Amino acid sequence: MVIDSFAPAPLLEIAPSDIGLGVFAREPIVEGHTICVLRGPLLNLQEVRAKGAAAGNVLQVGTNRYLDLEPPGRYLNHACVPNAGLRDDTRLVALSHIPADTEIRFDYSTTIGDGWTMPCACGAVGCRGKIAAFQCLPAELRQRYLTWDIVQRFLWQELGA
Ligand SMILES: [Zn+2]
């Protein structure tokens, strides 16, 4: 099921990054502003598993609810020190001023509730070396992300937050 079609915002461009393709701001973005809303067909876990290797392009938005991300969302890379975050499950917001020609990245751990892990080479000072579930983040960082309201809502429920 396609929830909505996606019209790319003019200020974003998909371009080569140091870890494959990424999403770049081509205009400065003000802290707190919405960068884009992530969209795509809604899948259940069984459908995600059936995708095999392509399952890396999905975003969990609820219990047994996943979006098969369309561009630009599917090209958003992870960062352990992100400049963007997901609010209300699908709305990408700037966590700081983002200068033009900067890659936009969010912390995948704010969207992961299961045992899925992946090695991280985001290059940040303070890179955790591994992308893992929200529950695996240091308590202080979990609290910061919750305060910033950039944690998927199904994870709040799992945390009893
Ligand atoms: Zn990292």
PDB file of C-alpha atoms and ligand atoms in Angstrom:
ATOM      1  CA  MET A   1       0.000   0.000   0.000  1.00  0.00           C
ATOM      2  CA  VAL A   2       1.405   3.380  -0.976  1.00  0.00           C
ATOM      3  CA  ILE A   3       0.544   5.929   1.702  1.00  0.00           C
ATOM      4  CA  ASP A   4       1.485   8.935  -0.324  1.00  0.00           C
ATOM      5  CA  SER A   5       3.620   9.903  -3.270  1.00  0.00           C
ATOM      6  CA  PHE A   6       6.819  11.739  -2.496  1.00  0.00           C
ATOM      7  CA  ALA A   7       7.747  15.110  -3.923  1.00  0.00           C
ATOM      8  CA  PRO A   8      11.400  15.781  -3.119  1.00  0.00           C
ATOM      9  CA  ALA A   9      12.169  19.025  -1.366  1.00  0.00           C
ATOM     10  CA  PRO A  10      14.208  21.281  -3.650  1.00  0.00           C
ATOM     11  CA  LEU A  11      16.951  21.803  -1.126  1.00  0.00           C
ATOM     12  CA  LEU A  12      17.955  18.131  -0.959  1.00  0.00           C
ATOM     13  CA  GLU A  13      20.118  16.124  -3.301  1.00  0.00           C
ATOM     14  CA  ILE A  14      21.134  12.473  -3.369  1.00  0.00           C
ATOM     15  CA  ALA A  15      24.858  12.411  -4.063  1.00  0.00           C
ATOM     16  CA  PRO A  16      27.968  10.329  -3.366  1.00  0.00           C
ATOM     17  CA  SER A  17      29.076  10.401   0.255  1.00  0.00           C
ATOM     18  CA  ASP A  18      32.089   8.729   1.843  1.00  0.00           C
ATOM     19  CA  ILE A  19      29.948   5.613   2.477  1.00  0.00           C
ATOM     20  CA  GLY A  20      27.976   5.301  -0.747  1.00  0.00           C
ATOM     21  CA  LEU A  21      25.105   7.554  -1.702  1.00  0.00           C
ATOM     22  CA  GLY A  22      23.808  10.016   0.858  1.00  0.00           C
ATOM     23  CA  VAL A  23      21.379  12.901   1.211  1.00  0.00           C
ATOM     24  CA  PHE A  24      22.855  16.384   1.105  1.00  0.00           C
ATOM     25  CA  ALA A  25      21.437  19.774   2.001  1.00  0.00           C
ATOM     26  CA  ARG A  26      22.045  22.168  -0.885  1.00  0.00           C
ATOM     27  CA  GLU A  27      20.774  25.128   1.119  1.00  0.00           C
ATOM     28  CA  PRO A  28      21.358  25.907   4.796  1.00  0.00           C
ATOM     29  CA  ILE A  29      18.707  24.390   7.068  1.00  0.00           C
ATOM     30  CA  VAL A  30      17.731  26.122  10.291  1.00  0.00           C
ATOM     31  CA  GLU A  31      17.920  24.150  13.542  1.00  0.00           C
ATOM     32  CA  GLY A  32      14.569  22.601  14.375  1.00  0.00           C
ATOM     33  CA  HIS A  33      13.184  22.853  10.857  1.00  0.00           C
ATOM     34  CA  THR A  34      11.604  19.919   9.091  1.00  0.00           C
ATOM     35  CA  ILE A  35      13.904  18.656   6.350  1.00  0.00           C
ATOM     36  CA  CYS A  36      11.490  16.174   4.801  1.00  0.00           C
ATOM     37  CA  VAL A  37       8.919  13.546   5.706  1.00  0.00           C
ATOM     38  CA  LEU A  38       9.952   9.961   5.028  1.00  0.00           C
ATOM     39  CA  ARG A  39       7.482   7.955   2.986  1.00  0.00           C
ATOM     40  CA  GLY A  40       7.032   4.609   1.345  1.00  0.00           C
ATOM     41  CA  PRO A  41       4.742   1.606   1.139  1.00  0.00           C
ATOM     42  CA  LEU A  42       3.761   0.102   4.500  1.00  0.00           C
ATOM     43  CA  LEU A  43       5.059  -3.423   5.151  1.00  0.00           C
ATOM     44  CA  ASN A  44       4.691  -5.949   7.960  1.00  0.00           C
ATOM     45  CA  LEU A  45       7.615  -7.915   9.381  1.00  0.00           C
ATOM     46  CA  GLN A  46       6.926 -10.913   7.152  1.00  0.00           C
ATOM     47  CA  GLU A  47       7.088  -8.691   4.079  1.00  0.00           C
ATOM     48  CA  VAL A  48      10.299  -7.063   5.341  1.00  0.00           C
ATOM     49  CA  ARG A  49      11.932 -10.476   5.819  1.00  0.00           C
ATOM     50  CA  ALA A  50      10.888 -11.459   2.307  1.00  0.00           C
ATOM     51  CA  LYS A  51      12.905  -8.540   0.961  1.00  0.00           C
ATOM     52  CA  GLY A  52      16.153 -10.136   2.101  1.00  0.00           C
ATOM     53  CA  ALA A  53      19.153  -7.866   1.588  1.00  0.00           C
ATOM     54  CA  ALA A  54      16.918  -4.976   0.496  1.00  0.00           C
ATOM     55  CA  ALA A  55      15.393  -4.958   4.005  1.00  0.00           C
ATOM     56  CA  GLY A  56      18.070  -2.402   4.933  1.00  0.00           C
ATOM     57  CA  ASN A  57      15.932   0.255   3.252  1.00  0.00           C
ATOM     58  CA  VAL A  58      13.023  -0.064   5.656  1.00  0.00           C
ATOM     59  CA  LEU A  59      12.168   2.163   8.598  1.00  0.00           C
ATOM     60  CA  GLN A  60      10.239   0.722  11.535  1.00  0.00           C
ATOM     61  CA  VAL A  61       7.340   3.016  12.442  1.00  0.00           C
ATOM     62  CA  GLY A  62       5.385   0.795  14.827  1.00  0.00           C
ATOM     63  CA  THR A  63       4.877  -2.714  16.109  1.00  0.00           C
ATOM     64  CA  ASN A  64       4.923  -4.851  12.961  1.00  0.00           C
ATOM     65  CA  ARG A  65       4.794  -1.670  10.831  1.00  0.00           C
ATOM     66  CA  TYR A  66       7.611  -0.678   8.479  1.00  0.00           C
ATOM     67  CA  LEU A  67       7.979   1.789   5.648  1.00  0.00           C
ATOM     68  CA  ASP A  68       9.798   0.632   2.533  1.00  0.00           C
ATOM     69  CA  LEU A  69      11.524   3.971   2.153  1.00  0.00           C
ATOM     70  CA  GLU A  70      11.375   5.883  -1.094  1.00  0.00           C
ATOM     71  CA  PRO A  71      14.047   8.445  -2.021  1.00  0.00           C
ATOM     72  CA  PRO A  72      15.413  10.503  -0.450  1.00  0.00           C
ATOM     73  CA  GLY A  73      14.731   8.641   2.816  1.00  0.00           C
ATOM     74  CA  ARG A  74      16.265   5.376   1.685  1.00  0.00           C
ATOM     75  CA  TYR A  75      19.602   7.135   1.094  1.00  0.00           C
ATOM     76  CA  LEU A  76      19.871   8.680   4.559  1.00  0.00           C
ATOM     77  CA  ASN A  77      22.997   7.382   6.242  1.00  0.00           C
ATOM     78  CA  HIS A  78      23.596   6.752   9.927  1.00  0.00           C
ATOM     79  CA  ALA A  79      25.776   8.857  12.178  1.00  0.00           C
ATOM     80  CA  CYS A  80      26.654   8.268  15.819  1.00  0.00           C
ATOM     81  CA  VAL A  81      26.720  12.083  16.166  1.00  0.00           C
ATOM     82  CA  PRO A  82      23.787  13.044  13.921  1.00  0.00           C
ATOM     83  CA  ASN A  83      22.721  16.421  12.587  1.00  0.00           C
ATOM     84  CA  ALA A  84      19.112  15.289  12.126  1.00  0.00           C
ATOM     85  CA  GLY A  85      16.549  13.125  13.868  1.00  0.00           C
ATOM     86  CA  LEU A  86      13.128  11.614  13.265  1.00  0.00           C
ATOM     87  CA  ARG A  87      10.186  13.200  15.056  1.00  0.00           C
ATOM     88  CA  ASP A  88       6.637  11.757  14.970  1.00  0.00           C
ATOM     89  CA  ASP A  89       8.218   8.614  13.418  1.00  0.00           C
ATOM     90  CA  THR A  90       8.689   9.986   9.898  1.00  0.00           C
ATOM     91  CA  ARG A  91       9.474  13.716  10.047  1.00  0.00           C
ATOM     92  CA  LEU A  92      13.197  14.434   9.676  1.00  0.00           C
ATOM     93  CA  VAL A  93      14.210  17.544  11.636  1.00  0.00           C
ATOM     94  CA  ALA A  94      17.500  19.427  11.853  1.00  0.00           C
ATOM     95  CA  LEU A  95      19.112  19.030  15.293  1.00  0.00           C
ATOM     96  CA  SER A  96      21.495  21.895  14.631  1.00  0.00           C
ATOM     97  CA  HIS A  97      22.117  24.450  11.906  1.00  0.00           C
ATOM     98  CA  ILE A  98      23.010  22.449   8.794  1.00  0.00           C
ATOM     99  CA  PRO A  99      25.234  24.376   6.368  1.00  0.00           C
ATOM    100  CA  ALA A 100      24.757  24.025   2.611  1.00  0.00           C
ATOM    101  CA  ASP A 101      26.462  20.987   1.024  1.00  0.00           C
ATOM    102  CA  THR A 102      26.426  19.009   4.286  1.00  0.00           C
ATOM    103  CA  GLU A 103      25.353  15.388   4.381  1.00  0.00           C
ATOM    104  CA  ILE A 104      22.226  14.867   6.487  1.00  0.00           C
ATOM    105  CA  ARG A 105      22.398  11.850   8.778  1.00  0.00           C
ATOM    106  CA  PHE A 106      20.407  10.517  11.707  1.00  0.00           C
ATOM    107  CA  ASP A 107      21.199   7.941  14.381  1.00  0.00           C
ATOM    108  CA  TYR A 108      19.666   4.654  13.223  1.00  0.00           C
ATOM    109  CA  SER A 109      19.616   3.480  16.846  1.00  0.00           C
ATOM    110  CA  THR A 110      16.678   5.839  17.488  1.00  0.00           C
ATOM    111  CA  THR A 111      14.615   3.551  15.235  1.00  0.00           C
ATOM    112  CA  ILE A 112      15.809   0.055  16.206  1.00  0.00           C
ATOM    113  CA  GLY A 113      14.054  -2.064  18.828  1.00  0.00           C
ATOM    114  CA  ASP A 114      15.189  -5.567  17.918  1.00  0.00           C
ATOM    115  CA  GLY A 115      18.524  -7.350  17.883  1.00  0.00           C
ATOM    116  CA  TRP A 116      19.568  -6.023  14.471  1.00  0.00           C
ATOM    117  CA  THR A 117      23.140  -4.737  14.495  1.00  0.00           C
ATOM    118  CA  MET A 118      25.601  -3.458  11.935  1.00  0.00           C
ATOM    119  CA  PRO A 119      29.224  -2.331  12.199  1.00  0.00           C
ATOM    120  CA  CYS A 120      29.556   1.458  12.099  1.00  0.00           C
ATOM    121  CA  ALA A 121      32.261   3.423  10.371  1.00  0.00           C
ATOM    122  CA  CYS A 122      30.558   6.813  10.408  1.00  0.00           C
ATOM    123  CA  GLY A 123      33.861   8.471  11.195  1.00  0.00           C
ATOM    124  CA  ALA A 124      32.503  10.617  14.031  1.00  0.00           C
ATOM    125  CA  VAL A 125      34.606  11.363  17.063  1.00  0.00           C
ATOM    126  CA  GLY A 126      32.753   9.181  19.538  1.00  0.00           C
ATOM    127  CA  CYS A 127      31.630   6.621  16.946  1.00  0.00           C
ATOM    128  CA  ARG A 128      30.209   3.669  18.891  1.00  0.00           C
ATOM    129  CA  GLY A 129      31.622   1.188  16.356  1.00  0.00           C
ATOM    130  CA  LYS A 130      28.302  -0.631  16.113  1.00  0.00           C
ATOM    131  CA  ILE A 131      24.757   0.346  15.217  1.00  0.00           C
ATOM    132  CA  ALA A 132      22.400  -1.457  17.580  1.00  0.00           C
ATOM    133  CA  ALA A 133      19.046  -1.197  19.339  1.00  0.00           C
ATOM    134  CA  PHE A 134      18.030   1.951  21.198  1.00  0.00           C
ATOM    135  CA  GLN A 135      18.191  -0.004  24.465  1.00  0.00           C
ATOM    136  CA  CYS A 136      21.929  -0.565  23.839  1.00  0.00           C
ATOM    137  CA  LEU A 137      22.768   3.153  23.807  1.00  0.00           C
ATOM    138  CA  PRO A 138      24.420   4.727  26.858  1.00  0.00           C
ATOM    139  CA  ALA A 139      21.692   5.877  29.294  1.00  0.00           C
ATOM    140  CA  GLU A 140      22.723   9.520  29.008  1.00  0.00           C
ATOM    141  CA  LEU A 141      22.428   9.454  25.212  1.00  0.00           C
ATOM    142  CA  ARG A 142      19.054   7.667  25.367  1.00  0.00           C
ATOM    143  CA  GLN A 143      17.796  10.400  27.676  1.00  0.00           C
ATOM    144  CA  ARG A 144      19.105  13.144  25.385  1.00  0.00           C
ATOM    145  CA  TYR A 145      17.373  11.637  22.363  1.00  0.00           C
ATOM    146  CA  LEU A 146      14.131  11.249  24.337  1.00  0.00           C
ATOM    147  CA  THR A 147      14.361  14.875  25.463  1.00  0.00           C
ATOM    148  CA  TRP A 148      14.882  15.952  21.859  1.00  0.00           C
ATOM    149  CA  ASP A 149      11.814  13.885  20.921  1.00  0.00           C
ATOM    150  CA  ILE A 150      13.628  11.987  18.160  1.00  0.00           C
ATOM    151  CA  VAL A 151      12.887   8.402  19.241  1.00  0.00           C
ATOM    152  CA  GLN A 152      10.331   6.275  17.396  1.00  0.00           C
ATOM    153  CA  ARG A 153       7.079   6.028  19.355  1.00  0.00           C
ATOM    154  CA  PHE A 154       6.966   2.226  19.395  1.00  0.00           C
ATOM    155  CA  LEU A 155      10.266   2.384  21.314  1.00  0.00           C
ATOM    156  CA  TRP A 156       8.725   4.662  23.952  1.00  0.00           C
ATOM    157  CA  GLN A 157       6.082   2.022  24.502  1.00  0.00           C
ATOM    158  CA  GLU A 158       8.704  -0.698  24.809  1.00  0.00           C
ATOM    159  CA  LEU A 159      10.565   1.462  27.336  1.00  0.00           C
ATOM    160  CA  GLY A 160       7.414   2.373  29.245  1.00  0.00           C
ATOM    161  CA  ALA A 161       8.445   6.000  28.716  1.00  0.00           C
TER     162      ALA A 161
HETATM  163 ZN    ZN B   1      29.503   5.559  14.166  1.00  0.00          ZN
END
